PDB file of C-alpha atoms in Angstrom:
ATOM      1  CA  MET A 214      18.129   1.285  18.789  1.00 57.00           C
ATOM      2  CA  GLY A 215      17.624   2.666  15.345  1.00 80.00           C
ATOM      3  CA  ILE A 216      15.117   3.084  12.600  1.00 87.00           C
ATOM      4  CA  ASN A 217      13.123  -0.064  11.969  1.00 92.00           C
ATOM      5  CA  ALA A 218       9.843   1.253  10.516  1.00 94.00           C
ATOM      6  CA  PHE A 219       9.437   2.710   7.040  1.00 95.00           C
ATOM      7  CA  ASP A 220       6.355   4.346   5.570  1.00 95.00           C
ATOM      8  CA  THR A 221       5.854   4.906   1.858  1.00 95.00           C
ATOM      9  CA  ALA A 222       3.067   5.016  -0.736  1.00 94.00           C
ATOM     10  CA  ASP A 223       2.637   3.875  -4.306  1.00 93.00           C
ATOM     11  CA  ILE A 224       2.029   7.432  -5.506  1.00 92.00           C
ATOM     12  CA  TYR A 225       5.347   8.748  -4.107  1.00 93.00           C
ATOM     13  CA  GLY A 226       7.375   9.128  -7.268  1.00 91.00           C
ATOM     14  CA  ARG A 227       4.851   6.854  -9.005  1.00 90.00           C
ATOM     15  CA  GLY A 228       6.357   3.776  -7.410  1.00 92.00           C
ATOM     16  CA  ILE A 229       9.968   4.933  -7.309  1.00 95.00           C
ATOM     17  CA  SER A 230       9.902   5.384  -3.527  1.00 96.00           C
ATOM     18  CA  GLU A 231       8.839   1.758  -3.048  1.00 96.00           C
ATOM     19  CA  ARG A 232      11.542   0.526  -5.431  1.00 96.00           C
ATOM     20  CA  ILE A 233      14.253   2.518  -3.665  1.00 96.00           C
ATOM     21  CA  LEU A 234      13.063   1.307  -0.271  1.00 95.00           C
ATOM     22  CA  SER A 235      13.121  -2.330  -1.435  1.00 95.00           C
ATOM     23  CA  GLY A 236      16.767  -1.968  -2.438  1.00 95.00           C
ATOM     24  CA  VAL A 237      17.768  -0.280   0.795  1.00 94.00           C
ATOM     25  CA  LEU A 238      16.013  -2.894   2.947  1.00 93.00           C
ATOM     26  CA  ARG A 239      17.229  -5.950   1.024  1.00 91.00           C
ATOM     27  CA  GLY A 240      18.623  -8.426   3.536  1.00 88.00           C
ATOM     28  CA  TYR A 241      16.991  -6.836   6.572  1.00 88.00           C
ATOM     29  CA  ASP A 242      14.283  -8.975   8.151  1.00 82.00           C
ATOM     30  CA  ASP A 243      13.748  -7.018  11.345  1.00 89.00           C
ATOM     31  CA  VAL A 244      12.095  -3.965   9.776  1.00 94.00           C
ATOM     32  CA  HIS A 245       8.482  -2.897   9.489  1.00 95.00           C
ATOM     33  CA  VAL A 246       7.190  -1.644   6.147  1.00 96.00           C
ATOM     34  CA  PHE A 247       3.999   0.386   5.750  1.00 95.00           C
ATOM     35  CA  THR A 248       2.525   1.560   2.474  1.00 94.00           C
ATOM     36  CA  LYS A 249      -0.561   3.321   1.217  1.00 94.00           C
ATOM     37  CA  VAL A 250      -2.719   2.921  -1.889  1.00 94.00           C
ATOM     38  CA  GLY A 251      -5.678   4.763  -3.316  1.00 91.00           C
ATOM     39  CA  TYR A 252      -4.404   7.197  -5.932  1.00 90.00           C
ATOM     40  CA  ASN A 253      -4.580   5.923  -9.494  1.00 88.00           C
ATOM     41  CA  MET A 254      -0.946   6.425 -10.383  1.00 81.00           C
ATOM     42  CA  TYR A 255      -1.401   4.796 -13.782  1.00 79.00           C
ATOM     43  CA  SER A 256      -3.296   7.752 -15.245  1.00 78.00           C
ATOM     44  CA  ASN A 257      -1.746  11.005 -16.428  1.00 81.00           C
ATOM     45  CA  GLU A 258      -3.573  12.870 -13.702  1.00 79.00           C
ATOM     46  CA  PRO A 259      -3.583  10.798 -10.484  1.00 76.00           C
ATOM     47  CA  ARG A 260      -7.028  10.674  -8.918  1.00 87.00           C
ATOM     48  CA  GLN A 261      -8.282   8.785  -5.932  1.00 89.00           C
ATOM     49  CA  ARG A 262      -9.620   5.356  -6.730  1.00 90.00           C
ATOM     50  CA  PHE A 263     -10.906   2.913  -4.123  1.00 90.00           C
ATOM     51  CA  ASP A 264     -12.806   0.309  -6.147  1.00 91.00           C
ATOM     52  CA  ARG A 265     -12.067  -3.383  -5.540  1.00 92.00           C
ATOM     53  CA  GLU A 266     -10.298  -4.021  -8.845  1.00 93.00           C
ATOM     54  CA  TYR A 267      -7.973  -1.052  -8.486  1.00 92.00           C
ATOM     55  CA  LEU A 268      -7.141  -1.597  -4.811  1.00 93.00           C
ATOM     56  CA  LEU A 269      -6.198  -5.254  -5.327  1.00 94.00           C
ATOM     57  CA  LYS A 270      -4.013  -4.367  -8.315  1.00 94.00           C
ATOM     58  CA  ALA A 271      -2.389  -1.456  -6.474  1.00 94.00           C
ATOM     59  CA  ILE A 272      -1.597  -3.601  -3.433  1.00 95.00           C
ATOM     60  CA  ARG A 273      -0.085  -6.402  -5.515  1.00 96.00           C
ATOM     61  CA  ASP A 274       1.937  -3.900  -7.537  1.00 96.00           C
ATOM     62  CA  SER A 275       3.205  -2.247  -4.336  1.00 96.00           C
ATOM     63  CA  LEU A 276       4.300  -5.617  -2.957  1.00 96.00           C
ATOM     64  CA  ASN A 277       6.132  -6.348  -6.210  1.00 97.00           C
ATOM     65  CA  ARG A 278       7.941  -3.007  -6.125  1.00 96.00           C
ATOM     66  CA  LEU A 279       8.793  -3.516  -2.458  1.00 96.00           C
ATOM     67  CA  MET A 280       9.936  -7.070  -3.255  1.00 95.00           C
ATOM     68  CA  ARG A 281       7.924  -8.411  -0.310  1.00 94.00           C
ATOM     69  CA  ASN A 282       5.209 -11.022   0.083  1.00 94.00           C
ATOM     70  CA  TRP A 283       3.436  -8.861   2.675  1.00 94.00           C
ATOM     71  CA  VAL A 284       3.700  -5.533   4.477  1.00 95.00           C
ATOM     72  CA  ASP A 285       3.177  -4.812   8.131  1.00 95.00           C
ATOM     73  CA  LEU A 286       0.512  -2.192   7.482  1.00 94.00           C
ATOM     74  CA  ILE A 287      -1.471  -1.209   4.405  1.00 92.00           C
ATOM     75  CA  GLN A 288      -3.497   1.989   4.484  1.00 92.00           C
ATOM     76  CA  LEU A 289      -5.855   3.829   2.188  1.00 92.00           C
ATOM     77  CA  HIS A 290      -4.197   7.052   1.096  1.00 90.00           C
ATOM     78  CA  ASN A 291      -6.313   9.973   2.298  1.00 87.00           C
ATOM     79  CA  PRO A 292      -9.690   8.234   1.853  1.00 86.00           C
ATOM     80  CA  GLY A 293     -11.914  10.929   3.297  1.00 82.00           C
ATOM     81  CA  LEU A 294     -14.786  10.423   5.693  1.00 82.00           C
ATOM     82  CA  ARG A 295     -17.169   9.076   3.045  1.00 81.00           C
ATOM     83  CA  LEU A 296     -15.112   5.891   2.700  1.00 80.00           C
ATOM     84  CA  ILE A 297     -14.489   5.183   6.366  1.00 77.00           C
ATOM     85  CA  GLY A 298     -16.591   2.128   7.050  1.00 78.00           C
ATOM     86  CA  ASP A 299     -17.764   1.725   3.428  1.00 86.00           C
ATOM     87  CA  PRO A 300     -18.528  -2.028   3.278  1.00 89.00           C
ATOM     88  CA  SER A 301     -17.177  -2.519  -0.245  1.00 89.00           C
ATOM     89  CA  VAL A 302     -13.861  -0.829   0.516  1.00 88.00           C
ATOM     90  CA  MET A 303     -13.501  -2.406   3.952  1.00 88.00           C
ATOM     91  CA  GLY A 304     -14.315  -5.799   2.437  1.00 90.00           C
ATOM     92  CA  VAL A 305     -11.354  -5.469   0.082  1.00 91.00           C
ATOM     93  CA  MET A 306      -9.079  -4.435   2.919  1.00 90.00           C
ATOM     94  CA  ASP A 307     -10.262  -7.363   5.062  1.00 91.00           C
ATOM     95  CA  LYS A 308      -9.533  -9.708   2.159  1.00 92.00           C
ATOM     96  CA  VAL A 309      -6.016  -8.290   1.902  1.00 92.00           C
ATOM     97  CA  LYS A 310      -5.381  -8.875   5.606  1.00 93.00           C
ATOM     98  CA  ASN A 311      -6.992 -12.332   5.650  1.00 94.00           C
ATOM     99  CA  SER A 312      -4.948 -13.432   2.642  1.00 94.00           C
ATOM    100  CA  GLY A 313      -1.718 -12.485   4.424  1.00 94.00           C
ATOM    101  CA  LEU A 314      -0.741  -9.560   2.191  1.00 94.00           C
ATOM    102  CA  ALA A 315      -0.776  -7.229   5.200  1.00 94.00           C
ATOM    103  CA  LYS A 316      -0.372  -7.994   8.880  1.00 93.00           C
ATOM    104  CA  GLN A 317      -2.417  -5.031  10.055  1.00 86.00           C
ATOM    105  CA  MET A 318      -5.081  -2.641   8.884  1.00 77.00           C
ATOM    106  CA  PRO A 319      -6.044   0.645  10.473  1.00 73.00           C
ATOM    107  CA  PRO A 320      -8.985   0.255  12.881  1.00 63.00           C
TER     108      PRO A 320
END
């Protein structure tokens, strides 16, 4: 037994958390990695952003920092009730799962 699941987010340390985690997990294949996107960490004042262009960029950037081709779970970071079920946002997330960038999405 031991720890085999790790949760992070792109906004934690503006990507530093994902970079540190990628170094720590290098060489381990039997771990589960979860991350979250949805805060525009590229602006001086991070604000939530859930448009298609931003989400796809944020997910690809997270995978690069994590040095992985996919993650076990990708989540929207604190999306609020207004976005739950929003077809444009859910369409992006479905595309991410269907393209193999994430194994699972929240229901």
